Short mmCIF file of C-alpha atoms and ligand atoms in Angstrom, two decimals:
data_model
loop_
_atom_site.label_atom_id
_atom_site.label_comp_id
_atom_site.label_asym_id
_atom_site.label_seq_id
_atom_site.Cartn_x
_atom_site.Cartn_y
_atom_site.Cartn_z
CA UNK A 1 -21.26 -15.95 3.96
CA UNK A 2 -20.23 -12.84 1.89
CA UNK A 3 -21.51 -9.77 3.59
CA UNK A 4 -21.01 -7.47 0.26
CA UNK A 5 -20.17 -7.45 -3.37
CA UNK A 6 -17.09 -7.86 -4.40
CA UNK A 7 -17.01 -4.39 -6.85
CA UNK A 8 -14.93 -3.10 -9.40
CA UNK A 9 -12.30 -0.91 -8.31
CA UNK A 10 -12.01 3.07 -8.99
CA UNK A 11 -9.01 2.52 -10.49
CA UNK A 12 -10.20 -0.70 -12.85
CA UNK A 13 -13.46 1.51 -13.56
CA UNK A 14 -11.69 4.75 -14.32
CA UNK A 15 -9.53 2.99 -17.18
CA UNK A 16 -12.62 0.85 -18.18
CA UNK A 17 -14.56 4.47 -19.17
CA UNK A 18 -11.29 6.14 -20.16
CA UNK A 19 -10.27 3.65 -22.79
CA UNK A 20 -13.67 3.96 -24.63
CA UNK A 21 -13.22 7.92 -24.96
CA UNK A 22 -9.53 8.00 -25.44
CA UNK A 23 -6.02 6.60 -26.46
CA UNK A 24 -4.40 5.22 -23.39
CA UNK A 25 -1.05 6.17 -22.44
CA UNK A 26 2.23 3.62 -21.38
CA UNK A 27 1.53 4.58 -18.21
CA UNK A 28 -2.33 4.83 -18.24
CA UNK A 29 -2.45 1.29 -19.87
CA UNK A 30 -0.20 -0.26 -17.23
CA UNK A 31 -2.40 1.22 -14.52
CA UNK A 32 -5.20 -0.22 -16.74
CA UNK A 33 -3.86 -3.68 -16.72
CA UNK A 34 -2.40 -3.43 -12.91
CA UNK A 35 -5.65 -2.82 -11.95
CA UNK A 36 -7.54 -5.69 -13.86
CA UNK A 37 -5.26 -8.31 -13.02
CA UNK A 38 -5.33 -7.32 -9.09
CA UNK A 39 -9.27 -7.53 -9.86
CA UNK A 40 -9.21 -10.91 -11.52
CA UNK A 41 -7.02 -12.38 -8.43
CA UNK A 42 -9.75 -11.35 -6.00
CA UNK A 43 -12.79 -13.05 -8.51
CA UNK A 44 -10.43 -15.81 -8.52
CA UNK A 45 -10.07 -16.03 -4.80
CA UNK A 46 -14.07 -15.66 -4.29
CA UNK A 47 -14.78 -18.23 -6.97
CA UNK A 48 -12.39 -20.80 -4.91
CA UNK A 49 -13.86 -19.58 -2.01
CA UNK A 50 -17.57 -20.43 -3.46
CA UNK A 51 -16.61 -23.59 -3.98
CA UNK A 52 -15.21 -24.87 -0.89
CA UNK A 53 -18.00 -22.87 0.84
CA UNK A 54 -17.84 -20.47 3.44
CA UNK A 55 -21.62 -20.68 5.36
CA UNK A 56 -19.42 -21.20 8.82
CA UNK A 57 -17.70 -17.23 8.72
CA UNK A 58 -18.25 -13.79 7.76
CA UNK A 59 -16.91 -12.51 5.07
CA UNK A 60 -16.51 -8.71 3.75
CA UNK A 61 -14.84 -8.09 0.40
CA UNK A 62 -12.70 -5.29 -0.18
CA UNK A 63 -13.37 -2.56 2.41
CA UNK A 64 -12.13 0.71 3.24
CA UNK A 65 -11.74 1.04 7.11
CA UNK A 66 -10.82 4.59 8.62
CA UNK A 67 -8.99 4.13 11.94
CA UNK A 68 -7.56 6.18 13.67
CA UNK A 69 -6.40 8.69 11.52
CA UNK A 70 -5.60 6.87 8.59
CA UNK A 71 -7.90 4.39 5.67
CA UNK A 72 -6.64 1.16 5.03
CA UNK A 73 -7.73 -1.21 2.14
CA UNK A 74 -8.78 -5.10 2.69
CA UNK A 75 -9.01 -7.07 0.20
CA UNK A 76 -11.00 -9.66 2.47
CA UNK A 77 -11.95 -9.69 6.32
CA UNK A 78 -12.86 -13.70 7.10
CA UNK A 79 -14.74 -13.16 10.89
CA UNK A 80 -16.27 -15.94 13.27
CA UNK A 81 -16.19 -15.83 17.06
CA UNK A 82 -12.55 -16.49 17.16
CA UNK A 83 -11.53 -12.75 15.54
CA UNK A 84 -11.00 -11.78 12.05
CA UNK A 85 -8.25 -13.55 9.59
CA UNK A 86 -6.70 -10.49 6.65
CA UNK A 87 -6.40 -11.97 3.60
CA UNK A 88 -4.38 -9.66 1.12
CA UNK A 89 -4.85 -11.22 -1.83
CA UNK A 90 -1.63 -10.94 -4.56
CA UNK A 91 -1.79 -11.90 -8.06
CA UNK A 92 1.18 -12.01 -9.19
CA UNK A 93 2.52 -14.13 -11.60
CA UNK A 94 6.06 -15.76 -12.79
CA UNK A 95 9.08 -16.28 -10.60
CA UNK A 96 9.61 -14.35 -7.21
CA UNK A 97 12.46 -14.36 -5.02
CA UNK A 98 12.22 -13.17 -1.03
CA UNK A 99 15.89 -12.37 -0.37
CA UNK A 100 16.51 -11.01 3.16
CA UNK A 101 13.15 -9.45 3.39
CA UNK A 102 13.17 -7.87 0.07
CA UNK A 103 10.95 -9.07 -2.89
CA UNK A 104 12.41 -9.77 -6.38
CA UNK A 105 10.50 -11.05 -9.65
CA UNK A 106 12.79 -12.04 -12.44
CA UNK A 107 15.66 -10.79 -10.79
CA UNK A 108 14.64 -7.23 -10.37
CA UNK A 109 13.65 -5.69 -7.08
CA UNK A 110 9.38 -4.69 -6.89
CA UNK A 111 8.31 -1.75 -5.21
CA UNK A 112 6.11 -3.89 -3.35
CA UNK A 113 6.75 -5.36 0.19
CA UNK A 114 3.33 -7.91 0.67
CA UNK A 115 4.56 -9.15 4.33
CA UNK A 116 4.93 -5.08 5.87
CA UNK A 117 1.86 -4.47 3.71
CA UNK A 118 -0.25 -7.51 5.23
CA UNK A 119 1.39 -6.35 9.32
CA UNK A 120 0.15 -2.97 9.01
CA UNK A 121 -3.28 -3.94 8.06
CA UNK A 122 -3.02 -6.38 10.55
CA UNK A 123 -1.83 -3.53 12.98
CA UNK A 124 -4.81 -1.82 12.24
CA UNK A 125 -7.34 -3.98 13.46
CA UNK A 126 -4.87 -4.43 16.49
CA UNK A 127 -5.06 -1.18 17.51
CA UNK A 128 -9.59 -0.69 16.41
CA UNK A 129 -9.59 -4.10 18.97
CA UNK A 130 -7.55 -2.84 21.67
CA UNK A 131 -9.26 1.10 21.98
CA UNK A 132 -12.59 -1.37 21.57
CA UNK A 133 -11.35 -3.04 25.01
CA UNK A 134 -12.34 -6.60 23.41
CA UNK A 135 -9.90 -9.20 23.47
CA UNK A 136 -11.04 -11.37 19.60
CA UNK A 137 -7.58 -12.52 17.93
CA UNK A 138 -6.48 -10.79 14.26
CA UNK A 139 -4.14 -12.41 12.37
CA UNK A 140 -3.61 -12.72 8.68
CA UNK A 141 -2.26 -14.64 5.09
CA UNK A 142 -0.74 -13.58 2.14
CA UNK A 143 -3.23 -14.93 -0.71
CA UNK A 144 -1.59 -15.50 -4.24
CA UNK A 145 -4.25 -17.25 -6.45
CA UNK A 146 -2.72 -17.68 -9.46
CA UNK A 147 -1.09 -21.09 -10.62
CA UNK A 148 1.11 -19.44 -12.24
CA UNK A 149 3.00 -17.84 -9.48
CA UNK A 150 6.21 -19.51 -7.78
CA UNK A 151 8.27 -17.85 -4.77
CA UNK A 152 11.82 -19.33 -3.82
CA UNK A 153 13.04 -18.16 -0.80
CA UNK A 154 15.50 -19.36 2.04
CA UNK A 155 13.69 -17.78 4.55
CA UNK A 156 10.97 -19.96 5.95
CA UNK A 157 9.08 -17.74 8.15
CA UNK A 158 7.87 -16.40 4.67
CA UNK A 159 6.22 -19.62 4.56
CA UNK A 160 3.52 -19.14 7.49
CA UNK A 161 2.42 -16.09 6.12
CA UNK A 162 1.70 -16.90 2.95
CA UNK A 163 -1.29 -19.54 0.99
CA UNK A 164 -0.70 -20.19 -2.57
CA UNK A 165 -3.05 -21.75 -4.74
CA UNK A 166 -2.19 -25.63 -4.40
CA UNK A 167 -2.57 -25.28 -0.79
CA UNK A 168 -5.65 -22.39 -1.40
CA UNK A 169 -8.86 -25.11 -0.95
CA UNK A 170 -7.26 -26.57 2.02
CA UNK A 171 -7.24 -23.35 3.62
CA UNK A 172 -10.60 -22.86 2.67
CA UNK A 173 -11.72 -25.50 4.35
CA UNK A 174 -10.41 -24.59 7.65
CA UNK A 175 -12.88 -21.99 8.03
CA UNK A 176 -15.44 -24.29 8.29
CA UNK A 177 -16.83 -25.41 11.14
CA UNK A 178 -16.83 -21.39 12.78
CA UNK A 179 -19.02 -20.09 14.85
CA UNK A 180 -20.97 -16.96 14.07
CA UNK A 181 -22.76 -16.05 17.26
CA UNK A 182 -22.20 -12.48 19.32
CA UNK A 183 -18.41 -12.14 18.99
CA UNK A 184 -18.83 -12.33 15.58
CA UNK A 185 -22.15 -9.70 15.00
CA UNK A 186 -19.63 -7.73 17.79
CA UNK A 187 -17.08 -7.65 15.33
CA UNK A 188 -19.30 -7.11 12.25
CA UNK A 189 -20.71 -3.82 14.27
CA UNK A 190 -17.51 -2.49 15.25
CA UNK A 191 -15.77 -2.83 11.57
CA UNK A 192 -18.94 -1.46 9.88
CA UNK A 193 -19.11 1.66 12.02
CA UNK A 194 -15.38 2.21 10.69
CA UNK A 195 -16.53 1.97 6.90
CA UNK A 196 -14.70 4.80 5.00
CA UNK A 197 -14.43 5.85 1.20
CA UNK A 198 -11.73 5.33 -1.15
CA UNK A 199 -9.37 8.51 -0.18
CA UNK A 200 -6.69 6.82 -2.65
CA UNK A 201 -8.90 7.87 -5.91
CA UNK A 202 -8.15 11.45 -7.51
CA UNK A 203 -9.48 12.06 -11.22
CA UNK A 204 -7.61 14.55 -13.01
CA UNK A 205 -8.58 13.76 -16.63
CA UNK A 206 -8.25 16.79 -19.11
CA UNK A 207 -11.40 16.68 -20.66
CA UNK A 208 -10.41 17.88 -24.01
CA UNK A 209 -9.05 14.31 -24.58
CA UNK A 210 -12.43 12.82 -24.15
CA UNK A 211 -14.17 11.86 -26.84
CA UNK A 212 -17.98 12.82 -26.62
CA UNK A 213 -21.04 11.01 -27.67
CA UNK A 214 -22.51 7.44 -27.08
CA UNK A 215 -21.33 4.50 -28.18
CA UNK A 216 -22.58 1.01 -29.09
CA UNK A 217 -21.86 -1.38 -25.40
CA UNK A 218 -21.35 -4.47 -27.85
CA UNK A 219 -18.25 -3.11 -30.23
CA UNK A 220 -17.76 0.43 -28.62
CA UNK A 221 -18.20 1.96 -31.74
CA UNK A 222 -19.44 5.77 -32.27
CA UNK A 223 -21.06 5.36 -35.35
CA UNK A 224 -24.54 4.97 -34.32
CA UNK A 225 -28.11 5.72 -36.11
CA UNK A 226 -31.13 7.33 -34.49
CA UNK A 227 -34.92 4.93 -34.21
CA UNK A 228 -37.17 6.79 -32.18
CA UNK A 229 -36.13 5.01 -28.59
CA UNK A 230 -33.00 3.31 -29.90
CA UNK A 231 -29.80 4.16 -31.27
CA UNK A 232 -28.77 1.48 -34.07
CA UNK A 233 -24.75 0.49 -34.33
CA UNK A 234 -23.72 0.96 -38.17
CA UNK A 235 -20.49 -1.34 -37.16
CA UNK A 236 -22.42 -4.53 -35.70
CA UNK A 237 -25.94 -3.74 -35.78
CA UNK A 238 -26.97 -3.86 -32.03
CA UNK A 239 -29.54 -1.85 -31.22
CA UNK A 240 -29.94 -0.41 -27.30
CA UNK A 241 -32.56 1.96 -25.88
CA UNK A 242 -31.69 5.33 -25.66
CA UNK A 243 -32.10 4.79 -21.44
CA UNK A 244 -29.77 2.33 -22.10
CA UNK A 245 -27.32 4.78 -23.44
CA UNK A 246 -27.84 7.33 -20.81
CA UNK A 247 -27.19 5.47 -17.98
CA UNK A 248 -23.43 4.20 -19.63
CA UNK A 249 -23.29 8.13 -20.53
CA UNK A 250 -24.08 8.74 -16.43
CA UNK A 251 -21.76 6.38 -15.39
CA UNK A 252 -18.71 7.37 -17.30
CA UNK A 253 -19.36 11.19 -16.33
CA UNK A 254 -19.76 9.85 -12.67
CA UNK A 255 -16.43 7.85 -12.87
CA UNK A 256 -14.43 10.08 -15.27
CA UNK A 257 -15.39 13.48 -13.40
CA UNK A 258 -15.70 11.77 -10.35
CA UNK A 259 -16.62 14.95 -8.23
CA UNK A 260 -17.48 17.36 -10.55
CA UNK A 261 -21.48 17.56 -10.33
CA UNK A 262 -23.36 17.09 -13.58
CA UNK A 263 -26.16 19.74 -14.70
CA UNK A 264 -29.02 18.35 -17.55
CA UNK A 265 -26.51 21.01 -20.04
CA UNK A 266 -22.78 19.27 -19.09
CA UNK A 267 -25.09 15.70 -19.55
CA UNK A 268 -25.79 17.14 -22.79
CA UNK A 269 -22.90 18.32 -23.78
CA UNK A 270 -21.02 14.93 -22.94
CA UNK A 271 -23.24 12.58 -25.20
CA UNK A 272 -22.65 15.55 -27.74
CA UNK A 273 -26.44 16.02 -27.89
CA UNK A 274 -27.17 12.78 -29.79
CA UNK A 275 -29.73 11.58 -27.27
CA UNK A 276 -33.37 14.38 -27.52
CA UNK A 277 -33.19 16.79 -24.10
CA UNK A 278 -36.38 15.62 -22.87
CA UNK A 279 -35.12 11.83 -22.89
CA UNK A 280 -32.19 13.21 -20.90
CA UNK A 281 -34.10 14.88 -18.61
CA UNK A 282 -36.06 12.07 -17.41
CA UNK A 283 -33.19 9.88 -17.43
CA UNK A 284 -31.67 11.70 -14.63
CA UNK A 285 -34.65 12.55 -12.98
CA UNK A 286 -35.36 8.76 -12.53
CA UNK A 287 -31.64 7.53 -12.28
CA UNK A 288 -30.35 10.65 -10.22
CA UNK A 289 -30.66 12.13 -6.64
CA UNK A 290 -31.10 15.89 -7.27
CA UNK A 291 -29.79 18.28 -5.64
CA UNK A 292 -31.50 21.97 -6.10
CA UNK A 293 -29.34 25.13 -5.28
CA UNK A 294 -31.04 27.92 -6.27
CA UNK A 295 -31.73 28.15 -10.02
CA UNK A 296 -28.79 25.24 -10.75
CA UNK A 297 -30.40 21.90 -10.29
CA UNK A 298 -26.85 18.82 -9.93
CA UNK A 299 -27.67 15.55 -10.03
CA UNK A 300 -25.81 12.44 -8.71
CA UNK A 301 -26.11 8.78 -10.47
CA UNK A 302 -27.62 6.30 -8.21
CA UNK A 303 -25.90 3.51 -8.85
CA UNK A 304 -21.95 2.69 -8.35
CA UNK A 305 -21.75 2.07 -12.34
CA UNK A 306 -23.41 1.05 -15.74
CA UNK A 307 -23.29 -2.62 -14.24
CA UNK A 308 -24.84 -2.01 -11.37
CA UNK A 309 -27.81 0.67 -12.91
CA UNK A 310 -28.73 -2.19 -15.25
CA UNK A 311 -28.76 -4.67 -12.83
CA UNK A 312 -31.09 -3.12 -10.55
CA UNK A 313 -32.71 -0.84 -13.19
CA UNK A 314 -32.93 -3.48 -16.15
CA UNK A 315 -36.82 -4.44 -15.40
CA UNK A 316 -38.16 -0.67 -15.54
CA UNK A 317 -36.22 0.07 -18.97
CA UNK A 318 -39.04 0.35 -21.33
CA UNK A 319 -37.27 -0.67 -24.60
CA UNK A 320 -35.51 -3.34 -24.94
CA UNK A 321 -31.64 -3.71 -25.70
CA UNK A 322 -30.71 -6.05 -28.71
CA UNK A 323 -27.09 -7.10 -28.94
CA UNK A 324 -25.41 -8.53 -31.36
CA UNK A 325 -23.77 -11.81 -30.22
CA UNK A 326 -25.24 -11.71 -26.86
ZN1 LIG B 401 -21.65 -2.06 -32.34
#
């Protein structure tokens, strides 16, 4: 049973909104495409999951965990009665080499090192057990999902700590059969009270490279036209609400500013005043905690993203979206 969504991360939705305002950079784009692929090998690695099931254990889906003094990332927690099982999921593709310890792909050394990477989170949870006095077992597996991924290696202890995707259903399937009873809420209790916030994420975005504006969600073009609650694409013809619009316009100044607090004028100014003020201001009245300090009135998107405004906003949007295509 997954216990959460498995969400975009900061990083993957950072480039996302970036890329529609912007020329990427070298290194921008290979963050960009870093950051998609790790997200695709963790879809990947649910959708496998789906299939084979997983009814018999808890599962959360990557979690920030603050303990002790430091936050550690999981890409997935699998819990039953017995303890917890890490799985750090890798996709990596193409030819790797483990050669005394240290990883090569193609011949050339990576900065990564998945085993000490997968230990210390492992260590982790060790040390959250041990000051918790409880005695459940943590261990964990090396997940690469892709079928495109091949490791040769002389050293076969490499070989317990790692699942690659032949041998991915069959491990799967030895989950079932758990038992979720008190160890397991125990457990569930003890990692939730350590939940933590992505301390990894800084945006420092110079904000004279941003294009302003809207932009069509079907072709990403700027070019729109103005209908009284729509804005009409002059590249493809879709035609979305101008709600629609604000809450992509929220999201990207929630994700590209992340941290700097957004006023009904800095809203304005970011859509380049194509959407009427008094639209605006009841978009982020209904979309937006407010936050009232003195005669400056912040607000702060509700939702993590566009994706997930539309997906628990989409039935109270009064005017319909029409994509082309879609
Ligand atoms: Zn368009």
């Amino acid at each position: 049973m997954f216990l959460n969504p498995r969400l975009k991360s900061h990083d993957l939705l950072f480039y996302d909104a970036l890329e529609k305002r912007t020329e990427l950079t070298k290194h921008e784009n290979r963050r960009h495409a870093a950051a998609l692929k790790g997200f695709e090998g963790e879809c990947l690695y649910d959708e496998i999951f789906n299939d084979v099931g997983h009814d018999d254990v808890l599962v959360y889906r990557d979690l920030y965990l603050k303990i002790g003094e430091s936050v550690t990332q999981y890409d997935a927690l699998v819990i039953d009665d017995e303890g917890i099982v890490v799985n750090e999921i890798k996709n990596y593709t193409g030819d790797y080499k483990v050669e005394g310890g240290d990883w090569y792909r193609a011949g050339r050394r990576i900065t990564e090192d998945p085993v000490a990477q997968l230990n210390r989170a492992v260590g982790k949870l060790i040390g959250l057990r041990n000051t918790a006095n409880s005695s459940f077992r943590v261990s964990g597996k090396l997940i690469f999902p892709s079928d495109d991924f091949y490791l040769h290696t002389d050293d076969n202890s490499i070989w317990s700590k790692i699942v690659v995707r032949s041998d991915l259903r069959r491990y799967f399937r030895q989950f079932r059969g758990g038992k979720i009873g008190n160890k397991s809420q125990f457990i569930v209790r003890l990692l939730s009270e350590q939940i933590a916030e992505n301390p990894y994420f800084k945006s420092d975005v110079d904000e004279t490279r941003l294009r302003k504006g809207v932009y069509c969600g079907n072709c990403k073009s700027f070019n729109l036209e103005k209908s009284r609650y729509h804005l009409i694409c002059n590249n493809c013809g879709s035609k979305e609400s101008n709600e629609t619009h604000l809450l992509r316009a929220m999201s990207d100044y929630k994700i590209l500013y992340y941290g700097k607090a957004m006023t009904r004028n800095s809203l304005l100014e970011f859509i380049d005043g194509k959407i009427h003020w008094k639209a605006v201001s009841r978009a982020l009245l209904k979309h937006c905690f407010i936050n009232k300090n003195g005669v400056s009135t912040t607000y702060h998107f509700k939702y993590k993203n566009f994706e997930d405004a539309l997906s628990k906003a989409n039935c109270h949007i009064k005017y319909k979206d029409y994509l082309t295509g879609k």
